Amino acid sequence: MISYSDPALAQALNRELTRQREGLEMIPSENFVSAAVLSALGSIATNKYAEGLPGKRYYGGCQEIDVIETLATDRAQQLFGAEYVNVQPLSGAPANLAAYAALLQPGDTVLGMELSHGGHLTHGHPMTFPSRIWNFIRYKTTADGSIDYAQIEELARAHHPKLILVGYSSYSREIDYARIKTIAQEVGAYTMADIAHIAGLIAAGEMNNPVPLFDIVTTTTHKTLRGPRGGMILCKQEHKKAVDKAIFPGLQGGPHENVIAAKAVAFQEALEPAFKEYARQIKKNAKVLEEEFSKRSYRLMFGGTDNHLLLMDVTSKGLTGGEAENALNQAGITVNKNVIPDDPRPPLDPSGIRLGTPALTTRGMMETEMRQAAQWIDRAIEHHHDPHALAAIRAEVKTLTDRFPLYPELNA
Ligand code: DSN
């Protein structure tokens, strides 16, 4: 276990390690990094200030930091076929802010997906700071659950946006980037994709890649890409200067070079053939969940999944998303409550739950374990008022997770 000379912290970390080991982690945006990524995160690269870019820093002593950051950018370029990459964004939200700052003037119009239809807060939700600077117009999905490309076309012609934004947080279908590009070209808009959720699937060739087509692509590095918590921007060479300036000095100070070292490790791992197999299995596992929940008459948003996640309405089963999240938590299964398209319920207790397969797939779980997980989820939802039933599921979950060790090296 982890031991520090700070018992309160060590105990909390050890309890968290136990929770991660003994539960089924099914929040689609979470994953387990490798021991090598963990070690780079905890490395001495955290000690260094390095504002600027490799070869052009505002601080002395950056020789090795330059090597580290260049490894990360070169590997990211190779993974996604990008003309240019900046690996300094601290996470997904700052990466999006930097992308807007690079391409837009205050007051410019952006077309982005409505949050409840799968978009992200940073895509223009009225509660966010970007929505005070730029004019976000929101599009939705159609009743059959696909992105409403016709609506995007109509809104683009009516509002002449400077930027059309795709890439989502709870949308489970493939995206037709070429169609978006055509619409954008017609109205003279830039194209942006936020691939935070599906970056790993794209890197492995398991989903369409917007990087060769779009002006700018933002991502986190910690979801399906299985790297450290962080962000990154990939763009066309013509936007390089604007992107770099938006990140520093526009929005950030010293880049977190230990995180950048860990990104370099993760990108190398993602270039290995085993990562392609991993990404394929993530999708296969998600399809099994789709089958299992359809069989049990759950209402799946967007009609199912092409990626790593499922969004499902649980209200027809007699409970809210919040109640389902809580019951599943007691059963040792972690998911998140989530709004569904045009949800009549409030965001803190919405109608749906969102679940995904990246973390379980990292542990080596396959179709059989997914069928078992779906059965437990259904049982926990059915018996959500019964703490004994939930505790019994939790015990069964533990017998499964014991067979898929997580961070055994932390036992020393
Ligand atoms: N919090 C992330 C997610 O869970 O999708 C997005 O910011």
Short mmCIF file of C-alpha atoms and ligand atoms in Angstrom, two decimals:
data_model
loop_
_atom_site.label_atom_id
_atom_site.label_comp_id
_atom_site.label_asym_id
_atom_site.label_seq_id
_atom_site.Cartn_x
_atom_site.Cartn_y
_atom_site.Cartn_z
CA MET A 1 0.00 0.00 0.00
CA ILE A 2 1.03 3.64 -0.25
CA SER A 3 2.86 4.91 2.84
CA TYR A 4 3.72 8.52 3.58
CA SER A 5 4.79 10.28 6.75
CA ASP A 6 1.38 11.93 6.59
CA PRO A 7 -1.09 9.34 7.91
CA ALA A 8 -4.27 11.28 7.10
CA LEU A 9 -3.26 11.62 3.45
CA ALA A 10 -1.84 8.10 3.20
CA GLN A 11 -5.04 6.63 4.61
CA ALA A 12 -7.24 8.55 2.18
CA LEU A 13 -5.05 7.51 -0.75
CA ASN A 14 -5.08 3.90 0.35
CA ARG A 15 -8.85 3.91 0.74
CA GLU A 16 -9.08 5.40 -2.77
CA LEU A 17 -6.77 2.67 -4.10
CA THR A 18 -9.03 0.05 -2.51
CA ARG A 19 -12.10 1.72 -4.02
CA GLN A 20 -10.51 1.70 -7.48
CA ARG A 21 -9.42 -1.93 -7.08
CA GLU A 22 -12.62 -3.35 -5.65
CA GLY A 23 -15.19 -1.49 -7.76
CA LEU A 24 -16.31 -1.56 -11.36
CA GLU A 25 -15.27 1.82 -12.80
CA MET A 26 -17.79 2.59 -15.49
CA ILE A 27 -17.62 6.39 -15.78
CA PRO A 28 -16.79 6.65 -19.50
CA SER A 29 -14.36 9.54 -19.04
CA GLU A 30 -12.19 7.68 -16.52
CA ASN A 31 -9.38 5.19 -16.99
CA PHE A 32 -6.38 3.64 -15.25
CA VAL A 33 -2.96 4.83 -16.38
CA SER A 34 0.04 2.50 -16.60
CA ALA A 35 2.68 2.33 -13.89
CA ALA A 36 5.05 4.08 -16.33
CA VAL A 37 2.64 7.02 -16.72
CA LEU A 38 2.25 7.21 -12.92
CA SER A 39 5.99 7.26 -12.50
CA ALA A 40 6.49 10.07 -15.05
CA LEU A 41 3.76 12.08 -13.28
CA GLY A 42 5.64 11.73 -10.02
CA SER A 43 8.98 12.62 -11.62
CA ILE A 44 11.35 15.53 -11.01
CA ALA A 45 10.08 17.19 -14.19
CA THR A 46 7.51 18.81 -11.88
CA ASN A 47 10.28 21.02 -10.46
CA LYS A 48 10.95 22.99 -13.64
CA TYR A 49 9.54 26.23 -14.98
CA ALA A 50 9.54 26.25 -18.78
CA GLU A 51 7.33 29.01 -20.18
CA GLY A 52 7.64 29.13 -23.94
CA LEU A 53 8.26 26.24 -26.30
CA PRO A 54 11.20 23.86 -26.89
CA GLY A 55 14.16 25.93 -28.08
CA LYS A 56 12.41 29.22 -27.18
CA ARG A 57 12.01 29.30 -23.39
CA TYR A 58 11.84 32.19 -20.97
CA TYR A 59 13.79 30.23 -18.32
CA GLY A 60 17.28 28.73 -18.28
CA GLY A 61 18.04 25.06 -17.71
CA CYS A 62 15.38 23.71 -20.06
CA GLN A 63 17.62 21.42 -22.17
CA GLU A 64 16.15 18.14 -20.96
CA ILE A 65 12.65 19.56 -20.58
CA ASP A 66 12.87 20.46 -24.27
CA VAL A 67 13.72 16.85 -25.08
CA ILE A 68 10.77 15.62 -23.01
CA GLU A 69 8.26 18.04 -24.53
CA THR A 70 9.49 17.32 -28.06
CA LEU A 71 9.03 13.59 -27.49
CA ALA A 72 5.43 14.26 -26.46
CA THR A 73 4.63 16.51 -29.44
CA ASP A 74 6.35 14.24 -32.00
CA ARG A 75 4.49 11.19 -30.73
CA ALA A 76 1.14 13.01 -30.69
CA GLN A 77 1.74 14.21 -34.27
CA GLN A 78 2.46 10.66 -35.33
CA LEU A 79 -0.57 9.23 -33.50
CA PHE A 80 -3.11 11.57 -35.08
CA GLY A 81 -1.38 12.63 -38.33
CA ALA A 82 -1.37 16.25 -37.12
CA GLU A 83 0.45 19.12 -38.82
CA TYR A 84 1.09 20.77 -35.43
CA VAL A 85 0.55 19.88 -31.77
CA ASN A 86 0.80 21.88 -28.55
CA VAL A 87 0.85 19.59 -25.51
CA GLN A 88 0.78 22.32 -22.88
CA PRO A 89 -2.98 22.79 -22.22
CA LEU A 90 -3.63 21.89 -18.61
CA SER A 91 -6.82 20.02 -19.38
CA GLY A 92 -9.78 19.85 -21.76
CA ALA A 93 -11.60 23.02 -20.66
CA PRO A 94 -8.46 25.21 -20.89
CA ALA A 95 -7.66 23.62 -24.28
CA ASN A 96 -11.11 24.62 -25.55
CA LEU A 97 -10.74 28.14 -24.20
CA ALA A 98 -7.35 28.43 -25.93
CA ALA A 99 -8.82 27.16 -29.21
CA TYR A 100 -11.56 29.80 -29.10
CA ALA A 101 -9.03 32.48 -28.18
CA ALA A 102 -6.82 31.42 -31.11
CA LEU A 103 -9.49 31.50 -33.80
CA LEU A 104 -12.11 34.01 -32.64
CA GLN A 105 -12.62 37.65 -31.77
CA PRO A 106 -14.92 38.54 -28.85
CA GLY A 107 -18.52 38.52 -30.01
CA ASP A 108 -17.98 35.98 -32.80
CA THR A 109 -20.61 33.29 -33.26
CA VAL A 110 -19.98 29.58 -32.64
CA LEU A 111 -22.27 26.65 -33.43
CA GLY A 112 -21.99 23.98 -30.74
CA MET A 113 -24.05 21.04 -29.51
CA GLU A 114 -26.64 21.56 -26.76
CA LEU A 115 -25.38 20.08 -23.46
CA SER A 116 -28.32 17.75 -22.89
CA HIS A 117 -27.87 16.29 -26.39
CA GLY A 118 -24.30 15.30 -25.68
CA GLY A 119 -22.31 18.55 -25.86
CA HIS A 120 -19.98 19.82 -23.14
CA LEU A 121 -20.28 22.75 -20.73
CA THR A 122 -17.36 24.48 -22.44
CA HIS A 123 -19.21 24.34 -25.77
CA GLY A 124 -21.18 27.41 -24.82
CA HIS A 125 -23.36 26.59 -21.84
CA PRO A 126 -24.80 29.85 -20.50
CA MET A 127 -23.23 29.22 -17.04
CA THR A 128 -19.69 29.32 -18.48
CA PHE A 129 -17.30 32.22 -18.95
CA PRO A 130 -16.77 31.56 -22.71
CA SER A 131 -20.51 32.15 -23.20
CA ARG A 132 -19.96 35.71 -21.96
CA ILE A 133 -17.31 36.31 -24.61
CA TRP A 134 -18.65 34.48 -27.64
CA ASN A 135 -22.12 34.05 -29.05
CA PHE A 136 -22.90 30.33 -28.91
CA ILE A 137 -25.80 28.95 -30.93
CA ARG A 138 -26.76 25.41 -29.98
CA TYR A 139 -27.78 22.55 -32.25
CA LYS A 140 -29.33 19.25 -31.21
CA THR A 141 -29.73 15.62 -32.18
CA THR A 142 -32.71 14.31 -34.14
CA ALA A 143 -35.48 12.16 -32.66
CA ASP A 144 -33.77 9.05 -34.04
CA GLY A 145 -30.65 10.02 -32.11
CA SER A 146 -28.20 11.25 -34.72
CA ILE A 147 -26.56 14.66 -34.93
CA ASP A 148 -28.99 16.95 -36.73
CA TYR A 149 -26.77 17.85 -39.69
CA ALA A 150 -29.71 19.50 -41.46
CA GLN A 151 -30.21 21.78 -38.45
CA ILE A 152 -26.49 22.60 -38.38
CA GLU A 153 -26.70 23.55 -42.06
CA GLU A 154 -29.78 25.68 -41.47
CA LEU A 155 -28.29 27.43 -38.41
CA ALA A 156 -25.00 27.98 -40.22
CA ARG A 157 -26.75 29.66 -43.14
CA ALA A 158 -28.86 31.80 -40.78
CA HIS A 159 -26.14 32.87 -38.30
CA HIS A 160 -22.87 32.76 -40.29
CA PRO A 161 -20.78 31.36 -37.42
CA LYS A 162 -17.06 31.92 -37.36
CA LEU A 163 -16.61 28.39 -35.94
CA ILE A 164 -18.53 25.12 -36.10
CA LEU A 165 -17.80 22.82 -33.19
CA VAL A 166 -18.37 19.07 -32.92
CA GLY A 167 -17.15 16.40 -30.49
CA TYR A 168 -19.13 15.45 -27.44
CA SER A 169 -19.27 14.19 -23.86
CA SER A 170 -22.29 11.93 -23.83
CA TYR A 171 -23.07 11.37 -27.52
CA SER A 172 -22.43 7.77 -28.44
CA ARG A 173 -22.42 7.79 -32.24
CA GLU A 174 -19.86 8.32 -34.99
CA ILE A 175 -19.42 11.84 -36.42
CA ASP A 176 -19.44 12.75 -40.12
CA TYR A 177 -16.60 15.28 -40.12
CA ALA A 178 -16.59 15.63 -43.91
CA ARG A 179 -20.21 16.76 -43.85
CA ILE A 180 -19.45 19.37 -41.19
CA LYS A 181 -16.45 20.57 -43.20
CA THR A 182 -18.65 21.03 -46.27
CA ILE A 183 -21.16 23.11 -44.28
CA ALA A 184 -18.35 25.18 -42.75
CA GLN A 185 -16.78 25.84 -46.15
CA GLU A 186 -20.10 27.05 -47.52
CA VAL A 187 -20.48 29.69 -44.78
CA GLY A 188 -16.78 30.49 -44.32
CA ALA A 189 -16.48 29.03 -40.79
CA TYR A 190 -13.55 27.36 -39.11
CA THR A 191 -13.99 23.74 -37.97
CA MET A 192 -13.20 22.49 -34.48
CA ALA A 193 -13.55 19.02 -32.96
CA ASP A 194 -13.30 18.30 -29.24
CA ILE A 195 -12.30 14.63 -29.24
CA ALA A 196 -11.68 14.42 -25.48
CA HIS A 197 -13.76 11.29 -25.02
CA ILE A 198 -12.81 9.36 -28.14
CA ALA A 199 -9.16 10.35 -28.71
CA GLY A 200 -7.91 6.85 -27.91
CA LEU A 201 -10.40 5.27 -30.30
CA ILE A 202 -9.34 7.71 -33.03
CA ALA A 203 -5.62 7.16 -32.37
CA ALA A 204 -6.21 3.42 -32.77
CA GLY A 205 -8.10 3.90 -36.04
CA GLU A 206 -11.36 2.72 -34.48
CA MET A 207 -13.25 5.97 -35.13
CA ASN A 208 -13.14 8.67 -37.82
CA ASN A 209 -10.24 11.08 -37.43
CA PRO A 210 -11.06 14.80 -37.82
CA VAL A 211 -7.41 15.91 -37.58
CA PRO A 212 -6.59 15.77 -41.33
CA LEU A 213 -9.78 17.69 -42.20
CA PHE A 214 -10.43 20.19 -39.43
CA ASP A 215 -8.75 23.47 -38.54
CA ILE A 216 -8.35 22.65 -34.88
CA VAL A 217 -8.85 19.64 -32.63
CA THR A 218 -8.76 19.68 -28.84
CA THR A 219 -8.60 16.75 -26.48
CA THR A 220 -7.93 15.60 -22.98
CA THR A 221 -5.27 12.95 -22.58
CA HIS A 222 -6.77 10.99 -19.69
CA LYS A 223 -9.90 9.36 -21.09
CA THR A 224 -9.74 6.67 -23.80
CA LEU A 225 -6.19 7.82 -24.58
CA ARG A 226 -5.22 6.47 -21.13
CA GLY A 227 -2.67 9.15 -20.30
CA PRO A 228 -2.30 11.61 -17.44
CA ARG A 229 -5.00 14.16 -16.63
CA GLY A 230 -4.25 16.92 -19.16
CA GLY A 231 -5.09 18.51 -22.51
CA MET A 232 -3.65 19.09 -25.97
CA ILE A 233 -4.40 21.00 -29.17
CA LEU A 234 -3.78 19.64 -32.67
CA CYS A 235 -4.11 22.03 -35.59
CA LYS A 236 -3.20 23.01 -39.12
CA GLN A 237 0.17 24.71 -39.54
CA GLU A 238 -1.60 27.99 -40.40
CA HIS A 239 -3.04 28.17 -36.84
CA LYS A 240 0.20 27.25 -35.04
CA LYS A 241 1.16 30.79 -34.05
CA ALA A 242 -2.32 31.73 -32.85
CA VAL A 243 -2.64 28.51 -30.83
CA ASP A 244 0.77 28.89 -29.19
CA LYS A 245 0.07 32.53 -28.29
CA ALA A 246 -3.37 31.72 -26.91
CA ILE A 247 -1.91 29.12 -24.55
CA PHE A 248 1.10 31.19 -23.49
CA PRO A 249 1.10 34.04 -22.68
CA GLY A 250 -2.65 34.22 -23.46
CA LEU A 251 -4.05 31.94 -20.82
CA GLN A 252 -1.43 29.86 -19.02
CA GLY A 253 1.84 30.21 -17.16
CA GLY A 254 4.42 27.46 -16.72
CA PRO A 255 3.48 24.20 -18.43
CA HIS A 256 3.29 21.13 -16.16
CA GLU A 257 6.31 19.32 -17.52
CA ASN A 258 5.84 16.23 -15.35
CA VAL A 259 2.41 15.83 -16.95
CA ILE A 260 3.95 16.43 -20.37
CA ALA A 261 6.50 13.67 -19.61
CA ALA A 262 3.59 11.39 -18.71
CA LYS A 263 1.83 12.37 -21.95
CA ALA A 264 4.98 11.30 -23.85
CA VAL A 265 4.82 7.91 -22.11
CA ALA A 266 1.12 7.46 -22.84
CA PHE A 267 1.50 8.44 -26.50
CA GLN A 268 4.28 5.88 -26.90
CA GLU A 269 1.98 3.27 -25.36
CA ALA A 270 -0.80 4.30 -27.74
CA LEU A 271 1.53 3.81 -30.71
CA GLU A 272 2.03 0.13 -29.74
CA PRO A 273 -0.04 -2.53 -31.58
CA ALA A 274 -1.56 -3.63 -28.24
CA PHE A 275 -3.33 -0.27 -27.97
CA LYS A 276 -5.25 -0.96 -31.19
CA GLU A 277 -6.47 -4.21 -29.68
CA TYR A 278 -7.40 -2.32 -26.50
CA ALA A 279 -9.47 0.23 -28.46
CA ARG A 280 -11.23 -2.52 -30.43
CA GLN A 281 -12.13 -4.26 -27.18
CA ILE A 282 -13.49 -1.02 -25.65
CA LYS A 283 -15.97 -0.84 -28.53
CA LYS A 284 -16.84 -4.55 -28.40
CA ASN A 285 -17.46 -4.25 -24.67
CA ALA A 286 -19.72 -1.22 -25.17
CA LYS A 287 -21.71 -3.15 -27.80
CA VAL A 288 -22.26 -5.95 -25.30
CA LEU A 289 -23.66 -3.43 -22.82
CA GLU A 290 -25.90 -2.06 -25.56
CA GLU A 291 -27.24 -5.57 -26.28
CA GLU A 292 -27.72 -6.43 -22.62
CA PHE A 293 -29.57 -3.24 -21.72
CA SER A 294 -31.70 -3.32 -24.89
CA LYS A 295 -32.68 -6.87 -24.00
CA ARG A 296 -33.82 -5.60 -20.61
CA SER A 297 -35.90 -2.80 -22.18
CA TYR A 298 -33.77 0.16 -21.11
CA ARG A 299 -34.24 3.28 -23.21
CA LEU A 300 -30.87 3.91 -24.84
CA MET A 301 -30.26 7.46 -26.01
CA PHE A 302 -29.10 7.93 -29.61
CA GLY A 303 -30.30 4.38 -30.29
CA GLY A 304 -27.15 2.68 -28.96
CA THR A 305 -23.43 3.16 -29.33
CA ASP A 306 -20.61 3.33 -31.87
CA ASN A 307 -17.99 4.24 -29.28
CA HIS A 308 -17.12 3.57 -25.65
CA LEU A 309 -20.23 4.87 -23.89
CA LEU A 310 -23.94 4.46 -23.40
CA LEU A 311 -26.41 7.05 -22.15
CA MET A 312 -29.62 5.55 -20.84
CA ASP A 313 -32.84 6.86 -19.37
CA VAL A 314 -33.59 5.03 -16.11
CA THR A 315 -36.84 6.77 -15.20
CA SER A 316 -38.95 4.06 -16.83
CA LYS A 317 -37.43 1.71 -14.24
CA GLY A 318 -38.93 3.81 -11.46
CA LEU A 319 -35.92 5.86 -10.32
CA THR A 320 -33.93 8.96 -11.26
CA GLY A 321 -30.38 9.16 -12.55
CA GLY A 322 -29.21 10.35 -9.14
CA GLU A 323 -30.91 7.44 -7.38
CA ALA A 324 -29.41 5.00 -9.86
CA GLU A 325 -25.91 6.46 -9.40
CA ASN A 326 -26.30 6.17 -5.63
CA ALA A 327 -27.64 2.60 -5.69
CA LEU A 328 -24.87 1.50 -8.06
CA ASN A 329 -22.29 3.15 -5.85
CA GLN A 330 -23.53 1.03 -2.95
CA ALA A 331 -23.24 -2.00 -5.19
CA GLY A 332 -19.57 -1.19 -6.01
CA ILE A 333 -20.28 0.08 -9.52
CA THR A 334 -19.35 3.67 -10.38
CA VAL A 335 -21.32 5.49 -13.10
CA ASN A 336 -22.48 9.08 -13.39
CA LYS A 337 -25.95 10.52 -13.46
CA ASN A 338 -26.41 12.45 -16.69
CA VAL A 339 -28.96 14.60 -18.46
CA ILE A 340 -30.66 13.07 -21.47
CA PRO A 341 -31.75 15.09 -24.54
CA ASP A 342 -34.21 17.82 -23.46
CA ASP A 343 -34.29 16.31 -19.99
CA PRO A 344 -37.36 17.42 -18.03
CA ARG A 345 -35.45 16.77 -14.78
CA PRO A 346 -32.81 19.05 -13.17
CA PRO A 347 -29.06 18.52 -13.84
CA LEU A 348 -28.35 17.46 -10.24
CA ASP A 349 -30.91 14.67 -10.44
CA PRO A 350 -31.45 14.04 -14.15
CA SER A 351 -33.21 11.16 -15.92
CA GLY A 352 -30.19 9.26 -17.11
CA ILE A 353 -26.96 7.52 -16.30
CA ARG A 354 -23.89 7.46 -18.51
CA LEU A 355 -21.67 4.41 -18.52
CA GLY A 356 -18.63 3.29 -20.44
CA THR A 357 -16.03 0.60 -20.90
CA PRO A 358 -12.51 2.15 -21.13
CA ALA A 359 -11.45 1.55 -17.50
CA LEU A 360 -12.82 -2.01 -17.26
CA THR A 361 -11.19 -2.85 -20.59
CA THR A 362 -7.86 -1.59 -19.25
CA ARG A 363 -8.25 -4.13 -16.44
CA GLY A 364 -8.58 -6.87 -19.06
CA MET A 365 -12.33 -7.39 -18.79
CA MET A 366 -14.05 -8.67 -21.92
CA GLU A 367 -17.50 -9.63 -23.19
CA THR A 368 -18.25 -12.14 -20.40
CA GLU A 369 -17.51 -9.59 -17.69
CA MET A 370 -19.62 -6.97 -19.49
CA ARG A 371 -22.60 -9.32 -19.50
CA GLN A 372 -22.11 -9.87 -15.81
CA ALA A 373 -21.76 -6.10 -15.16
CA ALA A 374 -24.99 -5.39 -17.03
CA GLN A 375 -26.78 -8.03 -15.00
CA TRP A 376 -25.54 -6.49 -11.73
CA ILE A 377 -26.49 -2.98 -12.86
CA ASP A 378 -29.99 -4.15 -13.73
CA ARG A 379 -30.31 -5.96 -10.38
CA ALA A 380 -29.09 -2.90 -8.46
CA ILE A 381 -31.57 -0.69 -10.28
CA GLU A 382 -34.40 -3.12 -9.56
CA HIS A 383 -33.44 -3.35 -5.86
CA HIS A 384 -32.27 0.23 -5.41
CA HIS A 385 -34.17 0.60 -2.11
CA ASP A 386 -32.71 -2.57 -0.60
CA PRO A 387 -29.29 -2.05 1.07
CA HIS A 388 -28.89 -5.81 1.62
CA ALA A 389 -29.38 -6.60 -2.06
CA LEU A 390 -26.90 -3.84 -2.97
CA ALA A 391 -24.35 -5.14 -0.45
CA ALA A 392 -24.72 -8.64 -1.90
CA ILE A 393 -23.94 -7.32 -5.39
CA ARG A 394 -20.96 -5.43 -3.97
CA ALA A 395 -19.57 -8.70 -2.58
CA GLU A 396 -20.00 -10.40 -5.96
CA VAL A 397 -18.33 -7.45 -7.71
CA LYS A 398 -15.35 -7.89 -5.40
CA THR A 399 -14.91 -11.53 -6.34
CA LEU A 400 -14.75 -10.44 -9.99
CA THR A 401 -12.38 -7.51 -9.47
CA ASP A 402 -10.04 -9.72 -7.40
CA ARG A 403 -9.44 -11.65 -10.62
CA PHE A 404 -8.30 -8.47 -12.45
CA PRO A 405 -5.53 -7.00 -10.25
CA LEU A 406 -5.03 -3.26 -10.40
CA TYR A 407 -1.61 -1.74 -9.60
CA PRO A 408 -0.26 -4.88 -7.89
CA GLU A 409 3.11 -3.09 -7.70
CA LEU A 410 1.59 -0.65 -5.17
CA ASN A 411 1.35 -3.53 -2.69
CA ALA A 412 5.03 -3.35 -1.79
N1 DSN B 1 -15.95 15.60 -17.04
C1 DSN B 1 -15.79 15.08 -18.37
C2 DSN B 1 -16.70 13.95 -18.62
O1 DSN B 1 -16.94 13.20 -17.70
O2 DSN B 1 -17.17 13.77 -19.73
C3 DSN B 1 -15.91 16.09 -19.39
O3 DSN B 1 -15.40 17.28 -18.94
#
